[in-house]
Every structure is written in C-alpha cells, then in structure tokens.
Amino acid sequence: MARSILVVADMRGDEVRQVTFETVGAARQAASGGKVSVLLAGYGVAAQAERLAASGADEVLTVDHPELAGRRSELLAACVESAVRDTGAQIAMLAHSAVGRDVAPMIAARFAAPQVSDIVALALEQDRLVCRRPVYAGKAFVRVVLEGDFFVVTVRPNNLPKPDAGPFAPAAVRALAVQLPGARLELREVLQKTSSGVDLTEADVVVAGGRGVKSADGFKPLYELAEALGGAVGASRGACDAGYCDYALQIGQTGKVVTPDLYIACGISGAIQHLAGMSNAKVIVAINKDPEAPIFNVADYGIVGDLFEVVPALTAHVKALRQGSAGEIR
Ligand SMILES: Cc1cc2nc3c(=O)[nH]c(=O)nc-3n(C[C@H](O)[C@H](O)[C@H](O)COP(=O)(O)OP(=O)(O)OC[C@H]3O[C@@H](n4cnc5c(N)ncnc54)[C@H](O)[C@@H]3O)c2cc1C
C-alpha cells in the first residue's frame, strides 16, 4: 500500500542534520511508492533546500521567514500542521532532538493522533509498518505496529541505516504558505557545547570521560583523541557532577543517547544509567584501571590501565596511522 510521508527537517544552526537524511531514506522504503515530502522551515533556507532536493525525497516544501530563525517550536508546529494538511501525509516523521521532541506532541495533539517516540528502526512487514523503540532505559525493545490514519514518529539519530547516496532525480522545491501564529515563547540563545563542531548525538566516534578523568584539565587528552578521530567528546554524569565538564556532554538515562560506530569510555565505571545512553554503540572500548569495572561487561575491547597513559598513546598511534608510520602501541 502506497503511503504519503512527511519528514520534518531538523536543523543544527543553518544546516540540516544527518538524521533528516537518514529519515528520508527510511521514509522512501516505508512509503512503498507513495510520496515522500520534506518540510524545511527556517530563515534563508534556499541552499539547504537544494541539499534536500537531492536526498531522494519527492518534494521539498519550504517556509522561509525571519520569525523562524529563532527555532520557535510553536511556529514550527504551525508549519508542520500546514504541511500535513497540504500533503495529506499519513505519517509525520521528526528527529528525536530537542526541537523534534518539543514539536511532535503538538502535532499529535492537533490531529488527535498517536505518537511513537525515539524509534531506532522502521520496517515493512507484510505491508504493515513496524517501529522498534527502546524501553526501560534501553534494556529492552518493543515493536509498535502503525495501523490507522495518521501517526507522528520521532527518530533517534544515527540508528536508521545510512541513506542511499543516490544520485536521485532532483525533487521539486515549493514554497508553502503558512499563517504563522504570534509566538508566546522566544528562544534567546542556543549554546552549542560539543567538541570541534561535531554533534555528539550524530558523531561516528565518541570519546567519553568519567570521574576517573579527575579534573577539567584531565579532559584535554580526550579532546585530542576525539580530534584525531574526527569525533566528539562526551561524559558521564559523574564527570559533570564533579564540574569537570558541562552537562551538555552528559550521556545516559538523563543525558544524551548516542549510537556512534566507536565509543571510547575513559575512567567510566559503567553504571546502568550511563549504559542507557551508549550501550547500542557499534564498538565499545573501555579504558579503566579497575579490571572489575562493570563497563568491561559491555565493552568489545577492554584496556586495563591508567587513562592518562593509554589515551595519549592511542592519540599518537591514530596520528601515526594517518601519516602511514604507525608501529605497535607501547
Ligand atoms: C536517576 C539517576 C539518573 C542518572 N543518570 C545518569 C546519566 O544519564 N549518565 C550517567 O553517566 N550517570 C547517570 N547517573 C549516575 C550513575 O549512577 C553513576 O553515578 C555515574 O555514571 C558514575 O560516573 P562515573 O562512571 O564517571 O564515576 P565512577 O562511578 O566514580 O567511576 C569512575 C571510574 O574511573 C576509574 N578510574 C579512576 N581513575 C582512573 C584512571 N586514572 N584511569 C582509568 N580509570 C580510572 C575508576 O576505576 C572507576 O571505575 C544517574 C543516577 C541516577 C540515580
């Protein structure tokens, strides 16, 4: 059965985030030949609309307005509502990001529709759409079958398969006329606190530090390793509570959820609340001086040792690999 799907573009600054392209890829499969539309709402969005037009979607709807520069959820919700009515979409898919989590329930409420949050997979089973989402802080997964007229779904970044790179026939780009409501909330400032501009929730490599890092200065070798690997730095709550780093870096049940290809846990014991945010990483490396630390139970590779010796050695080795002169790590 062909379905019409609306994907709402998720922005980081002026750039469309990778999760949007992942969602378009999944929506193409799920649509079974139906129409995949992408809504891009912001200010000065022409260049990003072109990127989306080459993503495999059938059409890109833009709402370009100065009022949308401030990422106000109420205004974005008005744009999504108009786009759903315009396209007749049966599913609206948003990123499970700060903005997506804010807007998705507004859409669900406006259409009195069910919402399925934080999905990590979407599959077609005998023409039924089935979502997979984690529960109990990632200890189990549930399958949710979408049956009905309209659904709102939020998608966890970095979990759906990497999207087909194309090339695709360019999608039509069309301006959507939306009557923006007067906003009651104003976003004054967005603080981005990730290393080297890499978005923590979308990073392929995360180097995370725990209380074992011992100080803010102790994070320096972790930043150097993350930079050498093109990754981002994260932290346990232990490190955040101790004031070694900002809470924006916290990974876990009450922090961010990450699914990188490689997660390097440095001086992190592996409390269940931390595992909730990272145990789905594809490869986990743990560096801890305590051989009994629970983090080793989930690690694919464990290094028992002092992180202040191991991390700089790894960084030097990565740099040497890049230059083609790597030998054994000592
Ligand atoms: C409701 C609730 C929600 C929570 N949410 C989160 C959350 O979202 N994220 C989160 O992380 N935690 C969360 N916690 C806290 C969690 O229970 C742990 O307290 C926390 O994760 C511990 O952080 P840590 O591993 O950095 O510190 P510790 O448990 O103190 O571990 C430090 C580790 O560093 C090792 N170490 C010390 N020195 C070195 C060295 N030089 N080299 C190598 N290893 C060394 C030690 O052997 C030890 O294993 C939550 C707790 C509660 C109750």
Coordinates of C-alpha atoms and ligand atoms in Angstrom, one line a residue:
M1 CA 0.0 0.0 0.0
A2 CA 1.5 3.3 -1.0
R3 CA 1.7 5.9 1.8
S4 CA 2.4 9.6 1.9
I5 CA 5.1 10.6 4.4
L6 CA 6.2 14.0 5.6
V7 CA 9.7 14.3 7.0
V8 CA 10.4 17.4 9.0
A9 CA 13.9 18.7 8.5
D10 CA 15.9 19.0 11.7
M11 CA 18.4 21.9 11.8
R12 CA 21.6 22.5 13.7
G13 CA 22.3 26.2 13.2
D14 CA 21.8 26.7 9.4
E15 CA 22.5 23.1 8.4
V16 CA 20.1 20.2 8.0
R17 CA 21.2 17.4 10.4
Q18 CA 22.2 14.0 9.1
V19 CA 19.2 12.4 10.9
T20 CA 17.0 14.1 8.4
F21 CA 18.7 12.3 5.5
E22 CA 18.5 9.0 7.4
T23 CA 14.8 9.6 7.9
V24 CA 14.2 10.4 4.2
G25 CA 15.9 7.1 3.3
A26 CA 13.7 5.1 5.7
A27 CA 10.6 7.0 4.6
R28 CA 11.3 6.1 0.9
Q29 CA 11.1 2.4 1.9
A30 CA 8.1 2.8 4.1
A31 CA 6.2 4.9 1.6
S32 CA 6.0 1.8 -0.8
G33 CA 5.9 4.0 -3.9
G34 CA 3.9 6.8 -2.2
K35 CA 5.1 10.4 -1.9
V36 CA 7.9 11.5 0.5
S37 CA 7.8 15.2 1.2
V38 CA 10.3 17.1 3.3
L39 CA 9.4 20.3 5.2
L40 CA 12.2 22.8 5.7
A41 CA 11.2 25.7 7.9
G42 CA 13.7 28.4 8.8
Y43 CA 15.2 31.6 7.5
G44 CA 17.4 31.8 4.4
V45 CA 16.9 28.1 3.7
A46 CA 17.5 28.1 -0.1
A47 CA 20.9 26.3 0.0
Q48 CA 19.6 23.6 2.4
A49 CA 16.5 23.1 0.3
E50 CA 18.8 22.2 -2.6
R51 CA 20.6 19.6 -0.5
L52 CA 17.3 18.1 0.5
A53 CA 16.1 18.1 -3.1
A54 CA 18.9 15.7 -3.9
S55 CA 18.2 13.4 -1.0
G56 CA 15.7 11.1 -2.6
A57 CA 12.6 12.9 -1.5
D58 CA 9.8 13.6 -4.0
E59 CA 9.3 17.2 -3.0
V60 CA 10.7 19.8 -0.6
L61 CA 8.3 22.3 1.0
T62 CA 9.9 25.4 2.3
V63 CA 8.7 28.0 4.7
D64 CA 11.3 30.8 4.7
H65 CA 10.6 33.6 7.2
P66 CA 12.6 35.7 9.6
E67 CA 10.4 34.7 12.5
L68 CA 11.5 31.1 12.0
A69 CA 15.2 32.0 12.6
G70 CA 14.7 31.5 16.4
R71 CA 13.7 27.8 16.2
R72 CA 10.4 28.5 18.0
S73 CA 8.5 25.3 18.4
E74 CA 5.1 26.8 18.2
L75 CA 5.8 28.3 14.8
L76 CA 7.4 25.2 13.6
A77 CA 4.3 23.2 14.7
A78 CA 2.1 25.6 12.7
C79 CA 4.3 24.8 9.6
V80 CA 4.2 21.1 10.2
E81 CA 0.4 21.2 10.6
S82 CA 0.0 23.1 7.3
A83 CA 2.4 20.7 5.5
V84 CA 0.5 17.6 6.8
R85 CA -2.8 19.1 5.5
D86 CA -1.2 20.1 2.2
T87 CA 0.4 16.8 1.5
G88 CA -2.2 14.6 3.1
A89 CA 0.6 12.7 4.8
Q90 CA -0.3 9.6 6.9
I91 CA 2.9 9.8 8.9
A92 CA 4.9 12.8 10.1
M93 CA 8.5 11.9 11.0
L94 CA 10.6 14.2 13.1
A95 CA 14.1 13.8 14.7
H96 CA 14.2 12.8 18.3
S97 CA 16.1 16.0 19.0
A98 CA 15.3 18.8 21.5
V99 CA 13.2 20.6 18.8
G100 CA 11.6 17.4 17.5
R101 CA 10.7 16.2 21.0
D102 CA 9.0 19.6 21.6
V103 CA 7.1 19.8 18.3
A104 CA 6.0 16.2 17.8
P105 CA 3.4 16.1 20.7
M106 CA 2.0 19.4 19.5
I107 CA 1.3 17.8 16.1
A108 CA 0.0 14.6 17.7
A109 CA -2.4 16.7 19.8
R110 CA -3.6 18.8 16.9
F111 CA -4.6 15.7 14.9
A112 CA -5.6 13.7 17.9
A113 CA -3.1 11.1 16.6
P114 CA -0.8 8.6 18.3
Q115 CA 2.9 9.3 18.7
V116 CA 5.7 6.8 18.7
S117 CA 8.8 8.3 20.1
D118 CA 12.5 7.6 19.7
I119 CA 12.3 4.8 17.1
V120 CA 15.6 3.1 16.2
A121 CA 14.2 1.1 13.3
L122 CA 11.3 1.1 10.8
A123 CA 10.4 -1.9 8.7
L124 CA 7.7 -3.0 6.4
E125 CA 6.3 -6.4 7.4
Q126 CA 3.6 -7.7 5.0
D127 CA 2.8 -4.1 4.2
R128 CA 2.4 -3.2 7.8
L129 CA 4.8 -0.5 9.2
V130 CA 6.6 -1.7 12.3
C131 CA 8.7 0.6 14.5
R132 CA 11.2 -0.6 17.1
R133 CA 11.9 1.6 20.1
P134 CA 13.9 1.1 23.3
V135 CA 12.2 0.9 26.7
Y136 CA 13.5 0.5 30.3
A137 CA 16.5 2.7 29.6
G138 CA 17.5 0.6 26.6
K139 CA 17.3 -2.8 28.4
A140 CA 14.5 -4.0 26.1
F141 CA 12.9 -3.1 22.8
V142 CA 9.2 -3.0 21.8
R143 CA 7.7 -3.4 18.4
V144 CA 5.0 -0.9 17.6
V145 CA 2.7 -1.6 14.6
L146 CA 1.4 1.5 12.9
E147 CA -2.2 0.9 12.0
G148 CA -4.6 3.9 11.5
D149 CA -4.9 7.1 9.6
F150 CA -2.2 9.4 10.9
F151 CA 0.9 9.0 13.1
V152 CA 3.7 11.1 14.5
V153 CA 7.0 9.4 14.8
T154 CA 10.3 10.7 16.2
V155 CA 13.6 9.1 15.1
R156 CA 16.7 8.6 17.1
P157 CA 19.7 9.9 15.2
N158 CA 22.4 7.6 14.0
N159 CA 20.3 4.4 14.1
L160 CA 18.5 4.0 10.8
P161 CA 20.6 2.7 8.0
K162 CA 22.9 5.2 6.2
P163 CA 20.8 6.6 3.4
D164 CA 21.3 5.7 -0.2
A165 CA 23.7 8.3 -1.6
G166 CA 21.9 8.5 -5.0
P167 CA 22.1 10.2 -7.4
F168 CA 18.4 10.9 -7.3
A169 CA 16.2 12.9 -9.7
P170 CA 16.0 16.4 -8.1
A171 CA 12.9 16.9 -6.1
A172 CA 10.6 19.8 -6.8
V173 CA 11.0 22.6 -4.3
R174 CA 7.9 24.6 -3.5
A175 CA 7.1 27.4 -1.0
L176 CA 4.4 26.5 1.4
A177 CA 2.2 29.4 2.5
V178 CA 1.7 29.3 6.3
Q179 CA -0.1 31.8 8.5
L180 CA 2.4 32.0 11.4
P181 CA 0.8 32.5 14.8
G182 CA 2.1 35.1 17.3
A183 CA 4.7 33.2 19.3
R184 CA 4.4 33.2 23.0
L185 CA 7.9 31.9 23.6
E186 CA 11.2 33.4 22.4
L187 CA 14.4 31.5 22.2
R188 CA 17.1 33.9 23.3
E189 CA 20.3 31.9 22.8
V190 CA 21.5 28.4 21.7
L191 CA 24.6 27.2 23.4
Q192 CA 26.5 24.6 21.4
K193 CA 28.8 22.7 23.7
T194 CA 30.3 19.9 21.7
S195 CA 33.9 19.5 20.7
S196 CA 35.2 20.6 17.3
G197 CA 31.8 21.3 15.9
V198 CA 30.8 17.6 15.8
D199 CA 27.3 17.0 17.0
L200 CA 27.5 14.5 20.0
T201 CA 24.3 12.6 19.0
E202 CA 25.4 12.2 15.4
A203 CA 29.1 11.7 15.9
D204 CA 30.6 8.5 14.4
V205 CA 33.2 8.4 17.2
V206 CA 32.6 9.5 20.9
V207 CA 35.4 9.7 23.4
A208 CA 33.7 10.0 26.8
G209 CA 35.3 10.8 30.2
G210 CA 34.1 9.9 33.7
R211 CA 35.1 10.8 37.2
G212 CA 38.4 9.0 36.5
V213 CA 39.4 11.9 34.4
K214 CA 39.8 13.8 37.7
S215 CA 39.6 17.4 36.5
A216 CA 38.6 19.7 33.7
D217 CA 42.2 19.7 32.5
G218 CA 42.1 15.9 32.6
F219 CA 39.7 16.1 29.6
K220 CA 42.4 17.6 27.4
P221 CA 43.8 14.3 26.2
L222 CA 40.3 13.1 25.5
Y223 CA 39.7 16.2 23.2
E224 CA 43.0 15.4 21.5
L225 CA 42.0 11.8 20.8
A226 CA 38.5 12.9 19.7
E227 CA 40.0 15.4 17.3
A228 CA 42.4 12.9 15.9
L229 CA 39.5 10.5 15.2
G230 CA 37.1 13.2 13.9
G231 CA 34.8 12.6 16.8
A232 CA 33.1 14.3 19.7
V233 CA 33.7 14.3 23.5
G234 CA 31.0 13.1 25.9
A235 CA 31.0 12.5 29.6
S236 CA 29.4 10.5 32.4
R237 CA 27.2 12.3 34.9
G238 CA 29.9 11.6 37.5
A239 CA 32.3 13.9 35.5
C240 CA 29.5 16.5 35.0
D241 CA 28.5 16.5 38.7
A242 CA 32.2 16.9 39.7
G243 CA 32.3 20.0 37.5
Y244 CA 34.9 18.7 35.1
C245 CA 32.7 19.5 32.1
D246 CA 29.3 20.9 31.0
Y247 CA 26.1 18.9 31.4
A248 CA 25.6 19.3 27.7
L249 CA 28.1 16.5 27.3
Q250 CA 26.3 14.1 29.7
I251 CA 25.5 10.7 28.1
G252 CA 23.0 8.4 29.7
Q253 CA 19.5 7.9 31.0
T254 CA 19.2 11.6 32.0
G255 CA 21.6 12.8 29.3
K256 CA 22.0 12.3 25.6
V257 CA 21.7 9.0 23.9
V258 CA 24.4 8.2 21.4
T259 CA 24.9 5.4 18.9
P260 CA 28.3 6.0 17.4
D261 CA 30.4 3.5 15.4
L262 CA 33.0 3.7 18.1
Y263 CA 32.6 4.7 21.8
I264 CA 35.7 5.0 23.9
A265 CA 34.9 5.2 27.7
C266 CA 37.7 6.6 29.7
G267 CA 37.6 6.4 33.5
I268 CA 33.9 5.5 33.5
S269 CA 32.7 2.7 35.8
G270 CA 29.7 1.7 33.7
A271 CA 26.7 2.4 35.9
I272 CA 23.4 1.3 34.4
Q273 CA 22.2 4.9 34.0
H274 CA 25.3 5.6 31.8
L275 CA 24.9 2.4 29.8
A276 CA 21.4 3.5 28.9
G277 CA 22.9 6.3 26.7
M278 CA 25.7 4.3 25.0
S279 CA 25.3 0.6 25.1
N280 CA 24.0 0.5 21.5
A281 CA 27.3 1.9 20.1
K282 CA 28.6 -0.5 17.5
V283 CA 32.0 -0.9 19.1
I284 CA 32.8 -0.1 22.7
V285 CA 36.3 0.4 24.0
A286 CA 36.7 0.8 27.8
I287 CA 39.8 2.2 29.5
N288 CA 39.7 1.7 33.2
K289 CA 42.3 0.9 35.8
D290 CA 39.9 -1.3 37.7
P291 CA 39.7 -4.7 36.0
E292 CA 36.4 -5.4 37.8
A293 CA 34.7 -2.2 36.5
P294 CA 31.2 -3.1 35.1
I295 CA 31.9 -1.1 31.9
F296 CA 34.1 -4.1 30.8
N297 CA 30.9 -6.3 30.7
V298 CA 29.6 -4.3 27.7
A299 CA 32.9 -3.5 26.1
D300 CA 34.1 -5.1 22.9
Y301 CA 37.7 -4.2 23.8
G302 CA 38.9 -3.5 27.3
I303 CA 42.1 -1.8 28.3
V304 CA 43.0 -2.2 32.0
G305 CA 45.3 0.8 32.6
D306 CA 45.7 4.4 33.5
L307 CA 43.8 6.6 31.0
F308 CA 46.4 9.3 31.3
E309 CA 48.9 6.8 29.8
V310 CA 46.6 4.9 27.4
V311 CA 44.7 7.9 25.8
P312 CA 47.8 9.9 24.7
A313 CA 49.3 6.6 23.4
L314 CA 46.2 6.0 21.3
T315 CA 46.2 9.5 20.0
A316 CA 49.8 9.2 18.9
H317 CA 49.0 5.9 17.2
V318 CA 46.0 7.3 15.4
K319 CA 48.1 10.3 14.2
A320 CA 50.8 7.9 13.1
L321 CA 48.3 5.8 11.2
R322 CA 47.0 8.9 9.4
Q323 CA 50.6 9.6 8.4
G324 CA 51.2 5.9 7.4
S325 CA 54.0 5.5 10.0
A326 CA 52.3 3.5 12.8
G327 CA 54.1 0.7 14.6
E328 CA 53.0 -1.1 17.7
I329 CA 51.4 0.9 20.6
R330 CA 53.7 0.9 23.6
Ligands
LIG1 C1 18.2 8.8 38.5 C2 19.6 8.8 38.0 C3 20.0 9.1 36.8 C4 21.3 9.1 36.3 N1 21.6 9.4 35.0 C5 22.9 9.3 34.6 C6 23.2 9.6 33.3 O1 22.4 10.0 32.5 N2 24.5 9.4 32.9 C7 25.5 8.9 33.8 O2 26.6 8.7 33.3 N3 25.2 8.7 35.0 C8 23.9 8.9 35.5 N4 23.6 8.6 36.8 C9 24.7 8.4 37.7 C10 25.3 7.0 37.7 O3 24.5 6.2 38.6 C11 26.8 7.0 38.2 O4 26.9 7.6 39.4 C12 27.7 7.7 37.2 O5 27.5 7.2 35.9 C13 29.2 7.4 37.6 O6 30.0 8.2 36.8 P1 31.5 7.6 36.6 O7 31.5 6.3 36.0 O8 32.2 8.7 35.8 O9 32.1 7.7 38.0 P2 32.6 6.5 39.0 O10 31.5 5.5 39.2 O11 33.2 7.1 40.2 O12 33.7 5.7 38.1 C14 35.0 6.3 37.9 C15 35.8 5.2 37.2 O13 37.1 5.7 36.8 C16 38.0 4.7 37.0 N5 39.3 5.4 37.1 C17 39.8 6.3 38.1 N6 41.0 6.8 37.8 C18 41.3 6.2 36.6 C19 42.4 6.3 35.7 N7 43.5 7.2 36.0 N8 42.5 5.6 34.6 C20 41.5 4.8 34.3 N9 40.4 4.6 35.0 C21 40.3 5.4 36.2 C22 37.6 4.0 38.3 O14 38.2 2.7 38.4 C23 36.1 4.0 38.2 O15 35.7 2.8 37.5 C24 22.3 8.7 37.3 C25 21.9 8.3 38.5 C26 20.6 8.3 38.9 C27 20.3 7.9 40.3

